[in-house]
Amino acid sequence: MERGAKEKNHLLYKPYSLNGIIAKEPTSLEEELKEIRRNGSSQDLDGSASTTTGPSPSSSEFEMSDTFYFCRRGIESIVDDEVTKRFTAEELESWNLLTRSNYNFNHISTRLTVLWGLGVVIRYGFLLPLRLTLAITGVSLLVVFTTMIGFLPNGRVKNFLSEKVHLMCYRICVRGLTAIITYHHSENKPKNGGICVANHTSPIDTIILASDGCYAMVGQIHGGLMGLIQKSMVKACPHIWFERSEVKDRHLVARRLSDHVKDKSKLPILIFPEGTCINNTSVMMFKKGSFEIGSTVYPVAIKYDPRFGDAFWNSSKFGMVNYLLRMMSSWAIVCSVWYLPPMSRQEGEDAVQFANRVKAAIARQGGLVDLLWDGGLKRGKVKDTFKEEQQKLYSKILVGTQEDRSRS
Amino acid sequence: MGSRASSLLREEDIDEIKKETGFSHSQITRLYSRFHSLDKGENGALSREDFQRIPELAINPLGDRIINAFFPEGEDQVNFRGFMRTLAHFRPVEDNEKNKDMISGEPLNSRTNKLHFAFQLYDLDRDDKISRDELLQVLRMMVGVNISDEQLGSIADRTIQEADTNGDMCISFSEFTKVLEKVDVEQKMSIRFLH
């Protein structure tokens, strides 16, 4: 199965274009309004009986049919919009024998049910216990060894050992998930003093990247088991963990990041600028914080193959433990990692433009849809400024004509 | 072992919706799946908040009016039948309408019914006429803060003046239809549903 997946990897990543429910017309507000009014008034000019003063088609004033454009766009977005579907697992074209991916498929045949039953037995009876053992081994080794290394004095030996230990433990964890990873372009791997950015689909992303190279992680300190792992990791090599209260302070965050980056002996920082997990069909807005720091950025694109197991963590539906169990009871986690050539901010480019440029490169490589929407929309409301932009645009069309009127 | 979403939609329901709205079987199941994904509370009905969670709709200047069109008078929940009935207005008009055996006599996506949908966007209090005040409110939604009250007022006055034929300073549905008689309503108020 592993070899088969590896061979197929190279053909897999065309974007999954499941048949949409509707075909959207990509016209703009101005084009539409011009069209409606041209149709409405050109026949007016042909006929002689016209009660109005016959406004010219291009500079019309308010027409009651202006609402049609907004109306249609609104209904189109109710039927199919670009954002809400990014926060639930991707729909598959054909079923992969996992109940969790079974959205619209009815009971098809008894044979399929039998196959599914067999799959359940294999996955839960055989694969899951095996993987759990591996995972627990991996994590415990990580905690124990990093604590031990923490006692050594800082120096080359410590760094060397820390690297070896981290890599080994992450690789065990990777086996524990049966993650089959193909790394492309390893010559572009992030170097010290740089920042590695990647699209975010699940917490597993970290393990996948870290099993191929050493990074300094960034994140919030959690309690419990996670916290224990974090504290022991930091003993072996510097990671950047924040207290919950410090997370809100953007300047503090930026300062710690840039301090770390300036020290060339420290490992490259791993950051997920989307800020939240997206379902791996698209890349959403990158938060500009990491792009303001001014060091080299190493973009990485991660694309999972959903046929073997869905890696997306829907945090509103599943907690972490539930999620890990689901991961370990899938067939496998198959993914591709592309290391893209390093990018730096160019002259005259601000942080937001730089972030968008990096995002576009990652989306292009991974075959993902490049969206401008903020991943924060998963939980929060959209800002009013977008609505105001549309209102402004429409007002310009109306008011622009008033000026013409006063001129004639 | 059936699927989760469509097992709640029975074949009889699908047939009834097909007769009422003219959507095909596969379109109905796809739209049911969409309905289900919007229904965060999983109670078989959508509330206004469920609609407002769609960012592209939330930034639409007429978003609230469109959402309102789904909810019958005084109700806060819309079930799948109601959802489909409203969406049916936006089906493209075909030449050979097979489902002419409607109670009302006209398919939901006829020109008249499409116009009626648009009329209801303006008619805030559902009294079958558009008053100056209602027109002003809808205009204000579309332009935001970018146009002054006076200018907006004169636009509203001019519009009513041009449309109002019986002198009651309001626009009735027939006056509305007359104003828009040359507009290609069938095309502008239709969405291309794929099979």
XYZ file of C-alpha atoms in Angstrom:
603
model
C 0.000 0.000 0.000
C 2.848 2.346 0.819
C 4.598 1.806 -2.469
C 1.380 2.155 -4.412
C 0.634 5.453 -2.748
C 4.118 6.755 -3.388
C 3.828 6.025 -7.071
C 0.467 7.645 -7.317
C 1.523 10.705 -5.352
C 2.749 12.570 -8.343
C -0.521 12.353 -10.204
C -2.805 13.092 -7.336
C -2.888 16.784 -6.841
C -5.114 18.353 -9.382
C -7.624 20.420 -7.432
C -10.687 18.365 -6.731
C -13.391 20.102 -8.705
C -16.481 18.321 -7.575
C -19.391 19.368 -9.721
C -20.673 22.589 -8.271
C -24.338 23.086 -7.644
C -24.472 26.230 -9.752
C -22.416 27.956 -12.396
C -21.694 31.478 -11.277
C -21.511 34.434 -13.629
C -18.328 36.354 -12.891
C -19.681 39.762 -13.861
C -19.119 42.867 -11.813
C -21.687 45.283 -10.440
C -20.956 47.897 -13.078
C -21.180 45.531 -16.016
C -24.473 44.124 -14.827
C -26.120 47.442 -14.188
C -25.035 48.771 -17.565
C -26.496 45.723 -19.230
C -29.820 45.915 -17.435
C -30.207 49.575 -18.192
C -29.157 49.247 -21.780
C -31.813 46.625 -22.320
C -34.364 48.658 -20.471
C -33.851 51.949 -22.202
C -32.629 51.063 -25.698
C -36.077 49.825 -26.586
C -37.368 53.052 -25.132
C -35.381 55.027 -27.653
C -36.639 52.851 -30.492
C -40.236 53.400 -29.601
C -41.604 56.896 -29.871
C -43.882 56.737 -26.851
C -41.491 57.448 -24.049
C -42.649 59.248 -20.932
C -39.254 59.796 -19.388
C -36.573 62.046 -20.747
C -34.719 58.902 -21.902
C -31.468 58.813 -19.932
C -28.506 57.605 -21.966
C -27.625 53.954 -21.342
C -24.213 54.412 -19.800
C -24.969 57.089 -17.228
C -28.295 56.112 -15.775
C -29.825 57.048 -12.495
C -31.483 54.742 -10.059
C -33.612 52.029 -11.611
C -35.779 49.682 -9.632
C -34.076 46.778 -11.344
C -30.765 47.649 -9.689
C -31.649 45.303 -6.884
C -31.561 42.343 -9.260
C -27.795 42.157 -9.200
C -27.523 42.086 -5.417
C -30.442 39.729 -5.201
C -28.951 37.200 -7.548
C -25.524 37.388 -5.941
C -27.113 36.888 -2.549
C -29.027 33.800 -3.619
C -25.953 32.424 -5.360
C -23.988 32.737 -2.146
C -26.743 30.981 -0.202
C -26.595 28.051 -2.580
C -22.818 27.873 -2.804
C -20.250 30.149 -1.211
C -16.483 30.059 -1.150
C -15.920 30.291 2.577
C -18.188 28.090 4.688
C -17.255 24.957 2.834
C -13.600 25.393 3.782
C -14.299 24.650 7.408
C -15.734 21.185 6.987
C -14.066 18.135 5.587
C -13.745 17.926 1.853
C -16.341 15.940 -0.065
C -14.937 12.968 -1.881
C -15.807 11.924 -5.394
C -16.052 8.298 -4.437
C -16.281 6.680 -1.071
C -13.160 5.451 0.655
C -14.845 2.983 3.014
C -14.676 5.270 6.027
C -18.030 6.045 7.627
C -16.891 9.516 8.513
C -16.547 10.465 4.856
C -19.955 9.136 4.043
C -22.046 12.207 3.304
C -24.312 11.594 0.415
C -23.894 8.015 -0.482
C -26.751 5.726 0.176
C -26.635 2.053 0.880
C -25.350 0.771 -2.417
C -24.824 -2.949 -2.095
C -24.297 -5.663 0.444
C -20.851 -6.350 -0.903
C -19.807 -2.820 -0.089
C -21.166 -3.143 3.413
C -19.162 -6.310 3.902
C -16.032 -4.623 2.660
C -16.699 -1.745 4.970
C -17.183 -4.114 7.907
C -13.918 -5.804 7.093
C -12.278 -2.421 6.921
C -13.549 -1.545 10.375
C -12.143 -4.721 11.835
C -8.742 -4.149 10.277
C -8.579 -0.510 11.183
C -9.760 -0.669 14.761
C -8.538 -4.129 15.658
C -5.157 -4.134 14.088
C -3.957 -0.760 12.901
C -5.190 1.328 15.783
C -3.515 -0.538 18.656
C -0.284 -0.749 16.678
C -0.292 2.954 16.008
C -1.246 3.874 19.544
C 1.715 1.957 20.868
C 4.033 3.705 18.488
C 2.617 7.098 19.282
C 2.892 6.639 23.015
C 6.442 5.381 22.632
C 7.337 8.345 20.476
C 5.953 10.922 22.841
C 7.417 9.407 25.976
C 10.826 9.102 24.405
C 10.620 12.716 23.369
C 9.820 13.886 26.867
C 12.415 11.694 28.553
C 15.286 12.384 26.187
C 14.767 16.112 25.900
C 14.676 16.411 29.672
C 17.909 14.472 29.844
C 19.559 16.634 27.233
C 18.428 19.669 29.151
C 20.994 18.870 31.767
C 23.863 19.236 29.339
C 25.626 22.584 29.013
C 24.802 24.646 25.927
C 27.068 23.856 23.060
C 27.548 21.877 19.917
C 27.082 18.492 21.555
C 23.777 19.570 22.990
C 22.532 20.886 19.665
C 23.646 17.777 17.844
C 21.982 15.447 20.327
C 18.840 17.560 20.458
C 18.532 17.406 16.705
C 18.935 13.655 16.643
C 16.459 13.119 19.447
C 13.827 15.399 17.957
C 14.093 13.806 14.545
C 13.947 10.306 15.921
C 10.916 10.899 18.074
C 9.015 12.713 15.366
C 9.725 9.919 12.953
C 8.328 7.410 15.409
C 5.219 9.539 15.756
C 4.940 9.731 12.007
C 5.009 5.966 11.831
C 2.428 5.992 14.559
C 0.060 7.712 12.199
C 1.173 5.753 9.191
C 1.879 8.981 7.461
C 3.341 8.500 4.033
C 5.062 11.705 3.184
C 6.774 12.695 -0.019
C 9.149 15.590 0.298
C 9.862 17.597 -2.817
C 12.704 20.012 -3.450
C 14.578 19.356 -0.253
C 17.272 21.720 -1.461
C 15.002 24.542 -0.407
C 14.733 23.399 3.186
C 14.575 26.262 5.680
C 17.828 27.432 7.178
C 18.703 29.047 10.490
C 17.549 32.588 10.892
C 14.616 32.141 8.568
C 10.921 31.713 9.000
C 9.112 28.737 7.573
C 5.480 29.329 6.644
C 3.017 26.669 5.599
C -0.691 26.193 5.072
C -2.450 24.748 8.062
C -4.773 21.785 8.034
C -4.203 20.045 11.329
C -1.823 19.810 14.269
C -0.180 16.916 12.448
C 1.376 19.416 10.058
C 3.935 20.182 12.728
C 4.945 16.564 13.146
C 5.173 16.082 9.416
C 7.482 19.007 8.902
C 9.488 18.369 12.025
C 10.319 14.828 11.071
C 12.324 16.120 8.159
C 14.101 19.045 9.723
C 14.473 20.870 12.988
C 12.379 23.876 13.711
C 11.672 26.196 16.542
C 8.002 25.957 17.258
C 5.796 28.864 18.104
C 2.671 28.553 20.107
C 0.685 29.021 23.229
C 1.532 27.042 26.329
C -1.195 24.563 27.114
C -1.849 22.719 30.305
C -1.787 18.998 30.839
C 0.061 16.606 28.609
C 0.693 19.135 25.858
C 2.186 21.529 28.359
C 4.470 18.843 29.696
C 5.724 18.045 26.205
C 6.239 21.711 25.461
C 8.192 22.363 28.639
C 10.512 19.460 28.098
C 11.102 20.303 24.443
C 12.233 23.736 25.374
C 14.932 22.339 27.625
C 16.735 20.788 24.695
C 16.547 23.638 22.215
C 14.877 27.035 22.203
C 11.247 27.112 21.127
C 8.975 30.115 21.455
C 6.118 29.415 23.754
C 3.784 32.157 24.870
C 1.604 32.486 27.885
C -2.041 32.957 27.059
C -1.933 36.586 28.161
C 1.069 37.376 25.992
C -0.590 36.120 22.824
C -2.703 39.240 22.475
C 0.278 41.555 22.681
C 1.351 41.794 19.067
C 4.439 43.845 19.734
C 5.708 41.365 22.274
C 5.140 38.521 19.859
C 6.899 40.364 17.048
C 9.823 41.241 19.289
C 10.369 37.703 20.479
C 10.175 36.383 16.953
C 12.661 38.893 15.592
C 15.034 38.321 18.500
C 15.004 34.645 17.762
C 15.533 35.154 14.071
C 18.497 37.479 14.563
C 20.384 34.766 16.401
C 21.794 32.689 13.569
C 22.526 29.739 15.762
C 18.866 29.247 16.478
C 16.650 27.053 14.382
C 14.225 28.406 11.779
C 10.809 29.296 13.163
C 7.775 27.370 11.993
C 4.629 29.461 11.659
C 1.175 28.838 10.225
C 0.001 32.311 9.201
C -3.594 31.307 8.541
C -4.038 31.093 12.264
C -6.522 28.255 12.144
C -7.070 24.887 10.488
C -8.526 24.967 6.985
C -9.739 21.896 5.174
C -6.881 21.669 2.648
C -8.878 22.718 -0.396
C -7.814 26.318 -0.152
C -5.396 28.745 1.415
C -6.976 31.589 3.325
C -5.649 34.959 4.345
C -2.164 35.008 5.825
C -1.821 37.166 8.905
C 0.806 39.745 8.226
C 2.641 39.531 11.561
C 5.241 36.998 10.473
C 5.889 38.875 7.260
C 6.760 42.105 8.996
C 9.825 40.742 10.712
C 12.046 41.118 7.715
C 13.854 37.843 7.503
C 13.844 35.328 4.673
C 10.653 33.391 4.338
C 10.705 29.748 3.323
C 7.246 28.790 2.044
C 6.131 25.199 2.321
C 3.023 23.707 0.742
C 1.387 20.690 2.345
C -1.293 18.749 0.510
C -3.025 15.719 1.923
C -4.628 13.031 -0.170
C -8.144 12.776 1.212
C -8.771 9.323 -0.148
C -6.800 7.583 2.556
C -7.918 9.608 5.501
C -9.118 13.097 6.104
C -6.525 15.058 8.018
C -8.537 18.204 8.606
C -9.195 19.022 12.261
C -12.653 20.473 12.655
C -12.066 21.884 16.113
C -15.673 22.882 16.617
C -16.762 19.306 16.117
C -13.987 17.201 17.604
C -11.623 17.612 20.475
C -7.970 16.783 20.162
C -8.167 13.229 21.547
C -11.132 12.335 19.354
C -9.284 13.775 16.397
C -6.125 11.771 17.031
C -8.128 8.582 17.380
C -9.791 9.255 14.056
C -6.406 9.891 12.501
C -5.032 6.671 13.817
C -7.984 4.658 12.611
C -7.926 5.926 9.029
C -6.243 3.950 6.345
C -3.220 6.196 6.247
C -2.263 9.809 6.062
C -0.788 10.421 2.665
C 0.618 13.800 1.894
C 3.082 15.734 -0.172
C 5.327 18.448 1.111
C 6.868 20.935 -1.277
C 9.699 23.158 -0.132
C 9.432 26.307 -2.200
C 12.369 28.610 -2.974
C 12.938 31.260 -0.296
C 11.286 34.647 -0.685
C 12.036 38.022 0.827
C 10.139 41.247 0.948
C 10.882 43.366 -2.066
C 11.339 47.125 -2.368
C 8.071 48.969 -2.188
C 6.117 45.941 -1.079
C 4.348 46.085 2.234
C 3.773 43.168 4.585
C 0.286 42.429 3.289
C 1.376 42.294 -0.345
C 4.319 40.126 0.575
C 2.027 37.784 2.506
C -0.291 37.529 -0.491
C 2.586 36.791 -2.798
C 3.776 33.943 -0.590
C 0.238 32.664 -0.240
C -0.236 32.609 -4.004
C 2.965 30.621 -4.445
C 1.889 28.051 -1.879
C -1.602 27.767 -3.355
C -0.235 27.320 -6.841
C 2.151 24.571 -5.815
C -0.347 22.640 -3.738
C -3.193 22.938 -6.207
C -5.272 24.836 -3.673
C -7.715 27.679 -4.174
C -6.210 31.028 -3.224
C -8.748 32.959 -1.158
C -8.599 36.438 0.293
C -11.040 35.582 3.054
C -9.823 35.421 6.630
C -9.671 32.022 8.290
C -10.986 33.736 11.377
C -14.409 33.648 9.740
C -14.614 30.111 11.023
C -15.624 31.553 14.333
C -16.103 35.271 13.923
C -18.271 37.610 11.921
C -17.113 39.264 8.742
C -16.053 42.891 8.989
C -18.494 45.577 7.911
C -15.867 47.255 5.751
C -16.494 44.771 2.959
C -20.159 45.687 2.838
C -19.243 49.351 2.903
C -16.996 48.839 -0.113
C -19.884 47.453 -2.113
C -22.114 50.302 -1.027
C -19.483 52.787 -2.039
C -19.138 51.203 -5.454
C -22.857 51.329 -6.054
C -23.059 54.908 -4.849
C -20.381 55.915 -7.315
C -22.481 54.533 -10.129
C -25.474 56.543 -8.967
C -23.709 59.739 -8.032
C -21.490 59.761 -11.062
C -24.592 60.264 -13.144
C -25.790 63.163 -11.015
C -22.684 65.034 -12.001
C -23.373 64.363 -15.660
C -26.874 65.636 -15.166
C -25.796 68.940 -13.692
C -23.416 69.463 -16.551
C -26.002 69.175 -19.331
C -25.858 2.009 6.712
C -27.239 4.933 4.846
C -25.806 8.387 4.583
C -26.479 10.855 7.318
C -27.866 13.754 5.369
C -30.100 12.321 2.733
C -31.587 9.616 4.922
C -33.669 12.390 6.471
C -35.153 13.227 3.089
C -37.684 10.693 1.948
C -38.500 9.822 -1.632
C -42.073 11.086 -1.247
C -40.754 14.432 -0.072
C -38.414 14.651 -3.016
C -41.251 13.911 -5.439
C -43.459 16.560 -3.895
C -40.711 19.143 -4.056
C -40.017 18.157 -7.640
C -43.635 18.753 -8.566
C -43.817 22.032 -6.731
C -40.527 23.578 -7.756
C -39.416 21.852 -10.943
C -35.955 20.950 -9.647
C -34.547 17.598 -10.695
C -33.939 14.731 -8.276
C -30.202 15.233 -8.118
C -30.535 18.986 -7.710
C -32.845 18.452 -4.769
C -30.449 16.093 -3.018
C -27.501 18.431 -3.602
C -29.475 21.366 -2.257
C -30.562 19.284 0.711
C -26.962 18.601 1.476
C -26.290 22.345 1.329
C -29.286 23.035 3.567
C -27.961 20.500 6.018
C -24.514 22.037 6.090
C -25.973 25.480 6.806
C -28.146 24.064 9.593
C -25.673 24.277 12.444
C -28.266 23.497 15.065
C -29.196 20.323 13.219
C -32.878 20.804 13.888
C -34.089 20.559 10.302
C -34.696 24.283 9.935
C -32.636 27.376 9.260
C -32.739 30.521 11.338
C -31.626 33.985 10.300
C -28.293 33.485 12.076
C -27.597 30.427 9.931
C -27.868 32.587 6.833
C -25.826 35.391 8.295
C -22.969 33.013 8.846
C -22.306 33.068 5.119
C -19.721 35.842 4.699
C -20.574 36.619 1.079
C -24.193 37.117 2.076
C -23.325 39.141 5.166
C -21.467 41.699 3.065
C -24.237 41.961 0.492
C -25.966 45.338 0.982
C -29.358 43.701 0.531
C -28.365 40.629 2.523
C -30.942 41.124 5.251
C -33.774 41.646 2.774
C -32.830 38.499 0.880
C -32.686 36.482 4.086
C -36.056 37.862 5.062
C -37.595 36.622 1.833
C -37.106 33.049 3.000
C -39.133 33.489 6.167
C -42.923 33.610 5.967
C -44.715 36.311 7.896
C -43.936 36.171 11.595
C -41.826 33.030 11.498
C -38.225 32.564 12.524
C -37.463 29.186 11.057
C -37.545 27.944 7.496
C -37.670 24.256 6.727
C -36.368 22.556 3.623
C -39.656 22.876 1.723
C -39.722 26.609 2.307
C -36.037 26.874 1.387
C -36.634 25.126 -1.917
C -39.770 27.093 -2.644
C -37.855 30.348 -2.385
C -34.899 29.087 -4.398
C -37.283 27.839 -7.071
C -37.959 31.440 -8.042
C -34.438 31.528 -9.429
C -34.671 28.557 -11.686
C -34.156 29.578 -15.284
C -37.305 29.711 -17.371
C -37.478 26.874 -19.829
C -39.634 26.854 -22.920
C -41.537 23.680 -22.185
C -42.597 23.927 -18.602
C -43.838 20.492 -17.731
C -45.118 21.307 -14.304
C -48.095 23.433 -15.162
C -50.357 21.558 -12.784
C -49.807 24.065 -10.009
C -52.495 25.123 -7.635
C -51.686 28.714 -8.378
C -51.552 27.980 -12.089
C -48.077 29.347 -12.636
C -44.682 27.801 -12.025
C -42.640 29.403 -9.235
C -40.001 30.623 -11.648
C -42.311 32.473 -14.012
C -41.562 36.056 -14.896
C -44.380 37.288 -12.714
C -43.191 35.348 -9.719
C -39.630 36.516 -10.199
C -40.857 40.088 -10.314
C -42.931 39.451 -7.230
C -39.809 38.292 -5.405
C -38.048 41.504 -6.358
C -41.107 43.528 -5.364
C -41.060 41.961 -1.912
C -37.484 43.073 -1.431
C -38.773 46.633 -1.427
C -42.063 46.035 0.337
C -40.821 45.993 3.920
C -44.183 45.744 5.679
C -45.700 43.332 3.156
C -48.749 45.480 2.444
C -48.402 45.010 -1.322
C -47.272 48.521 -2.031
C -43.936 50.282 -1.937
C -44.189 53.553 -0.076
C -41.696 56.404 -0.370
C -40.366 55.520 3.042
C -39.767 51.883 2.128
C -38.040 52.884 -1.071
C -35.821 55.241 0.873
C -34.872 52.529 3.336
C -33.887 50.088 0.613
C -31.929 52.787 -1.190
C -30.130 53.575 2.036
C -29.161 49.914 2.373
C -27.654 49.927 -1.088
C -25.672 53.152 -0.859
C -24.626 53.152 2.782
C -23.407 56.517 4.014
C -22.160 57.753 0.681
C -25.184 59.754 -0.460
C -26.949 62.518 1.451
C -30.548 62.335 2.625
C -31.638 65.060 0.239
C -30.122 63.422 -2.809
C -31.588 60.073 -1.846
C -34.939 61.697 -1.246
C -34.982 63.233 -4.690
C -34.033 59.914 -6.264
C -36.925 58.265 -4.439
C -39.332 61.008 -5.436
C -38.353 60.816 -9.062
C -38.715 57.031 -9.087
C -42.188 57.132 -7.565
C -43.237 59.907 -9.871
C -42.228 57.906 -12.937
C -43.849 54.700 -11.804
C -46.977 55.847 -10.009
C -49.892 55.886 -12.410
C -52.854 56.018 -10.041
C -51.572 58.907 -7.980
C -51.469 57.255 -4.552
C -47.756 58.077 -4.113
C -46.980 54.372 -3.744
C -45.888 51.742 -6.205
C -48.204 48.770 -6.482
C -47.193 45.472 -7.971
C -48.785 46.200 -11.330
C -47.083 49.602 -11.532
C -43.808 47.865 -10.616
C -44.325 45.319 -13.387
C -45.059 48.085 -15.888
C -41.837 49.941 -15.080
C -39.790 46.825 -15.574
C -41.589 45.475 -18.608
C -38.590 45.927 -20.870
C -36.037 44.486 -18.480
C -34.848 40.939 -19.108
C -36.089 39.664 -15.762
C -35.892 36.021 -16.775
C -32.177 36.208 -17.288
C -31.219 38.589 -14.490
C -33.153 36.800 -11.791
C -32.043 33.301 -12.679
C -29.219 31.122 -11.506
C -27.766 28.370 -13.625
C -28.299 25.228 -11.611
C -26.165 22.348 -12.765
C -27.529 18.831 -12.904
